[in-house]
C-alpha positions as a printed NumPy array, in Angstrom:
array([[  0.   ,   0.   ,   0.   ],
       [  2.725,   2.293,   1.047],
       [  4.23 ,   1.771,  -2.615],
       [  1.326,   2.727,  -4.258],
       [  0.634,   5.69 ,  -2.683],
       [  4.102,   6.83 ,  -3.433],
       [  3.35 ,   6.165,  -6.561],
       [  0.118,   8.044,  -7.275],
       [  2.13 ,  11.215,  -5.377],
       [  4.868,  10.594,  -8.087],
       [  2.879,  10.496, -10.564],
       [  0.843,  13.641,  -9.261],
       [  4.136,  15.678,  -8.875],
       [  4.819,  14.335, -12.764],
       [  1.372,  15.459, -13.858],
       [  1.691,  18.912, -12.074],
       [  5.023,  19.699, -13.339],
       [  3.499,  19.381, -16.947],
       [  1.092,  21.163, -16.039],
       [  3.198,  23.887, -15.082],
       [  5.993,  23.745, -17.656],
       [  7.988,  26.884, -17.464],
       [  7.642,  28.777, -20.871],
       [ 10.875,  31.119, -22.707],
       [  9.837,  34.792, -21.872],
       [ 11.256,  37.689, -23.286],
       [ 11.754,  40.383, -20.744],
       [ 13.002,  42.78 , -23.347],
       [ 15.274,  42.619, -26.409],
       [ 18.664,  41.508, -24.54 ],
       [ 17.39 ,  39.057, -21.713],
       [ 15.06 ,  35.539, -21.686],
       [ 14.292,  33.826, -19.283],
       [ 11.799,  30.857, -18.77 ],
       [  8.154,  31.007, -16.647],
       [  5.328,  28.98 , -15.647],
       [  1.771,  29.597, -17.624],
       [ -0.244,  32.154, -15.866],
       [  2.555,  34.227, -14.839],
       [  1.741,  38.35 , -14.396],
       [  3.592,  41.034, -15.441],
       [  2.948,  44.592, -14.144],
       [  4.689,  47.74 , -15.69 ],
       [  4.866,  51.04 , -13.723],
       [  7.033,  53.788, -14.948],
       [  8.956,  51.378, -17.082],
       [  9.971,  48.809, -13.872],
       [  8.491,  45.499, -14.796],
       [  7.444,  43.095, -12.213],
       [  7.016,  38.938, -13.97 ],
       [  4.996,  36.626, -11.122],
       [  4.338,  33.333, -11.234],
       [  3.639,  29.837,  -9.853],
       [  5.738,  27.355, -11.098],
       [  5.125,  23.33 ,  -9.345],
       [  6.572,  23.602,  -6.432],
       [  7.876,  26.969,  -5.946],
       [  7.137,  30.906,  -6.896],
       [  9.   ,  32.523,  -9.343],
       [  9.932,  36.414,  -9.054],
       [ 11.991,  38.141, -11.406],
       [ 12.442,  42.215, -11.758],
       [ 13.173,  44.5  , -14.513],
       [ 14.142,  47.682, -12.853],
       [ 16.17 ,  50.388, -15.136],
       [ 18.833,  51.857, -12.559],
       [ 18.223,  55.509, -11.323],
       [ 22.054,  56.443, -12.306],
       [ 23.348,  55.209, -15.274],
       [ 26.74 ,  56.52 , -14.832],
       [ 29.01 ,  53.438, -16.095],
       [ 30.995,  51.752, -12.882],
       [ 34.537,  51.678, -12.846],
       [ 36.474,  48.896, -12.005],
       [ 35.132,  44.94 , -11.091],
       [ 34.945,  46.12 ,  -7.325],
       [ 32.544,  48.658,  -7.813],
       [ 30.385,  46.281,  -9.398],
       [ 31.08 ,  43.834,  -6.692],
       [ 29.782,  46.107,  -4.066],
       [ 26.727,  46.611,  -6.043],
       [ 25.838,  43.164,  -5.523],
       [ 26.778,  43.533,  -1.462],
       [ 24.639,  46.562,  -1.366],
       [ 22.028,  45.127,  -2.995],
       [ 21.784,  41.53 ,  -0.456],
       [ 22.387,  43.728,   2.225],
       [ 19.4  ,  45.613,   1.377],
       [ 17.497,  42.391,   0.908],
       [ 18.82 ,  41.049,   3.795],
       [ 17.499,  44.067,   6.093],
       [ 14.354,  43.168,   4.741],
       [ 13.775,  40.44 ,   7.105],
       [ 14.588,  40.507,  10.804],
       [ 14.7  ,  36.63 ,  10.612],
       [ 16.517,  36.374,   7.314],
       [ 19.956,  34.711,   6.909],
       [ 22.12 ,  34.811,   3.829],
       [ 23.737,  31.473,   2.588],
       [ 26.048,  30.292,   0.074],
       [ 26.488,  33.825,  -1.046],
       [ 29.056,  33.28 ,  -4.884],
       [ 29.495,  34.854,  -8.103],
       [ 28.332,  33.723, -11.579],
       [ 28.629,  34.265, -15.641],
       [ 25.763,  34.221, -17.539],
       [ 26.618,  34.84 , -20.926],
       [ 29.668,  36.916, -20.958],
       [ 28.076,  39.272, -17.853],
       [ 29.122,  38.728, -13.997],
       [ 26.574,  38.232, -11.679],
       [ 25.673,  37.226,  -8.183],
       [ 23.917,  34.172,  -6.576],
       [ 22.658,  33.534,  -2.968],
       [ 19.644,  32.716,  -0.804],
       [ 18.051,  34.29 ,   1.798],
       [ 16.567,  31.553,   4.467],
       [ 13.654,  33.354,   6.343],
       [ 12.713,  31.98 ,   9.591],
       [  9.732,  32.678,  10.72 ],
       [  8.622,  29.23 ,  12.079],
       [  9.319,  30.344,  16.325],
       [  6.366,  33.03 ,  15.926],
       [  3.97 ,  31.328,  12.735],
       [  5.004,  27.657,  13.193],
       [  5.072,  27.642,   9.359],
       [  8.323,  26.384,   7.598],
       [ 11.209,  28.404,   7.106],
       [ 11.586,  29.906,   3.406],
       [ 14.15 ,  29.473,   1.086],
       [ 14.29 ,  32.341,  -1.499],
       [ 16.645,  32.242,  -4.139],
       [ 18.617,  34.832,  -5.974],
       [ 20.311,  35.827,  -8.861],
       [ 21.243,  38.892,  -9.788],
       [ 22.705,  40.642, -12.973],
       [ 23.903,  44.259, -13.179],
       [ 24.652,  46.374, -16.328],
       [ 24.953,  49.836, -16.58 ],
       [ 21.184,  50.683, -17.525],
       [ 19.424,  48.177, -15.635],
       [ 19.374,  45.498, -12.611],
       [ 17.597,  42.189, -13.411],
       [ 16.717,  39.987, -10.198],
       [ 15.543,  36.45 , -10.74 ],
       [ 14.231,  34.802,  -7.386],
       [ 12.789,  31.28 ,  -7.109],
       [ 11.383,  30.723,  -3.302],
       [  9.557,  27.564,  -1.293],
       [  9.113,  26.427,   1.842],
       [ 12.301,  24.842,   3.019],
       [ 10.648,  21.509,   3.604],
       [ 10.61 ,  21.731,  -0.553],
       [ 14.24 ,  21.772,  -0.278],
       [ 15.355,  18.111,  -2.287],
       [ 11.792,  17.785,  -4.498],
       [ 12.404,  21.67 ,  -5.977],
       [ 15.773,  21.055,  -6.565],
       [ 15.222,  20.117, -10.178],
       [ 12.569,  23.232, -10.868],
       [ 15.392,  25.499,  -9.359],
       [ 18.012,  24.217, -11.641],
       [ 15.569,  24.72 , -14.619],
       [ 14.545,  28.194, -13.645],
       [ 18.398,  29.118, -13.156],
       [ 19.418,  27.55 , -16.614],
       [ 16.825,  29.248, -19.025],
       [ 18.228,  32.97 , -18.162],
       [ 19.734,  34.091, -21.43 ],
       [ 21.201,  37.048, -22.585],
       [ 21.957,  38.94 , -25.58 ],
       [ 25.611,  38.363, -27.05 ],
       [ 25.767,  41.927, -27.533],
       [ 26.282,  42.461, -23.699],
       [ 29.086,  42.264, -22.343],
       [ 31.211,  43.241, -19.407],
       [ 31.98 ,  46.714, -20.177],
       [ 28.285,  46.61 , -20.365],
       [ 28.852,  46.146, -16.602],
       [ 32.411,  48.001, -15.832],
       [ 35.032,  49.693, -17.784],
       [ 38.753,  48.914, -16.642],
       [ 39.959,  45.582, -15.491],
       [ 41.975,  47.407, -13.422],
       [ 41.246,  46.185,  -9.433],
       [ 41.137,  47.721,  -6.202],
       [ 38.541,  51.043,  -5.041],
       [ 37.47 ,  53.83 ,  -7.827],
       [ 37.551,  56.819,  -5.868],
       [ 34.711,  57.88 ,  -3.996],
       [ 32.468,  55.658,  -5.472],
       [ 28.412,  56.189,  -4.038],
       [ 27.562,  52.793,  -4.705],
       [ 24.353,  52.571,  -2.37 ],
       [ 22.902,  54.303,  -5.424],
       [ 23.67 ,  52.025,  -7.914],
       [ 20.637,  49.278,  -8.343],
       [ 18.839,  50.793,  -5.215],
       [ 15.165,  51.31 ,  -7.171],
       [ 15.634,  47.291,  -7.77 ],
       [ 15.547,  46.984,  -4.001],
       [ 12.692,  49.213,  -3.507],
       [ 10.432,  47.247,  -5.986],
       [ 11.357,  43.909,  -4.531],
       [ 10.04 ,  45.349,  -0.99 ],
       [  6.866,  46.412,  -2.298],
       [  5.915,  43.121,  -3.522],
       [  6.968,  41.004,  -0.585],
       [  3.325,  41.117,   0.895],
       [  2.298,  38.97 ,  -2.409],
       [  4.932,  36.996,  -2.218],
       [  4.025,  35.817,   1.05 ],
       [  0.064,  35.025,   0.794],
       [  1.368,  32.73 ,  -2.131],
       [  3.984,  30.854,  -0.086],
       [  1.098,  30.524,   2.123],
       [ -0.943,  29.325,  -0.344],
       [  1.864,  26.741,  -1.432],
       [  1.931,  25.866,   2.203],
       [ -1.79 ,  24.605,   2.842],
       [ -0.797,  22.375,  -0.153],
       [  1.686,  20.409,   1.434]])
């Protein structure tokens, strides 16, 4: 009997996942990337928000053109984009943890990867949640791609995850002066970098609340 039944949830996780397939999406003429059927876009003041609800996790990812598009200067600068930028995701959360914080290429652009583990579960007794990030920065605008589920998802999302993470493409036209100029290292001179990528934060705030009631939602169908 016990066989059976994990069977029939096998084959329900098969038949969902179908269900679900995640779809190439343009999010404008340099970067694809790949959602579930169903997912919603919103566009305010030329930020675009893409939502959806993939098998077994949420899918998140932001469009945001950057307030200064003043071209960074060296690799570092860029570098403390990205620390800005999971700080200020980070601060988000007074439960939140960042793990296995590393960069990435995608294409020929750097880019940063981590997850934020929010725990929640001493005050809701829900399970803690697992939101994960990539982000890519070029001089015009910050794209963030988050996948998220409840951390009792961790081994059965796994696969989603990887397929989510795989399907970003970009243009061959960018590349990493797109990103920096000089490949020279160390500190630019007084570099403001808390302004670089900042709206990107902003917009990731005000959506958190939806986030949330659909995590919930995912939750109740455990």
């Amino acid at each position: 009997m016990k066989k059976i039944i994990l069977s029939l949830s096998i084959i329900l996780f098969s038949l969902t996942g179908f269900s679900q397939a995640l779809k190439p999406v343009k999010i404008d003429s340099l970067v694809t990337v790949s959602l579930p059927a169903g997912f919603t876009k919103k566009d305010t003041l030329g930020q675009q928000i893409y939502q959806g609800s993939a098998s077994l996790g949420n899918i998140l990812v932001l469009r945001v053109p950057n307030a200064n598009t003043k071209p960074l200067n060296k690799e570092s600068d860029l570098k403390d984009v990205f620390k800005t930028y999971i700080n200020g995701i980070q601060k988000q959360s007074v439960n939140g943890s960042v793990m296995y914080p590393r960069d990435t290429t995608i294409g020929k652009l750097e880019g940063k990867v981590f997850t934020l583990r929010i725990d929640n579960s001493g005050s809701t007794g829900e399970s803690p949640e697992l939101r994960n990030f990539i982000l890519l920065y070029t001089q015009d605008v910050t794209y963030t791609f988050e996948y998220n589920y409840p951390e009792q998802r961790l081994d059965l999302a796994k696969a989603e995850l990887k397929q989510f993470s795989g399907s970003i493409k970009i243009a061959p036209t960018l590349d990493r002066r797109d990103q920096y100029l000089s490949d020279a290292k160390g500190m630019s001179a007084p570099a403001k970098i808390g302004i670089y990528g900042g709206g990107a934060v902003i917009i990731l705030i005000i959506v958190l609340t939806v986030i949330k009631r659909k995590n919930s939602q995912l939750e109740a169908g455990v």
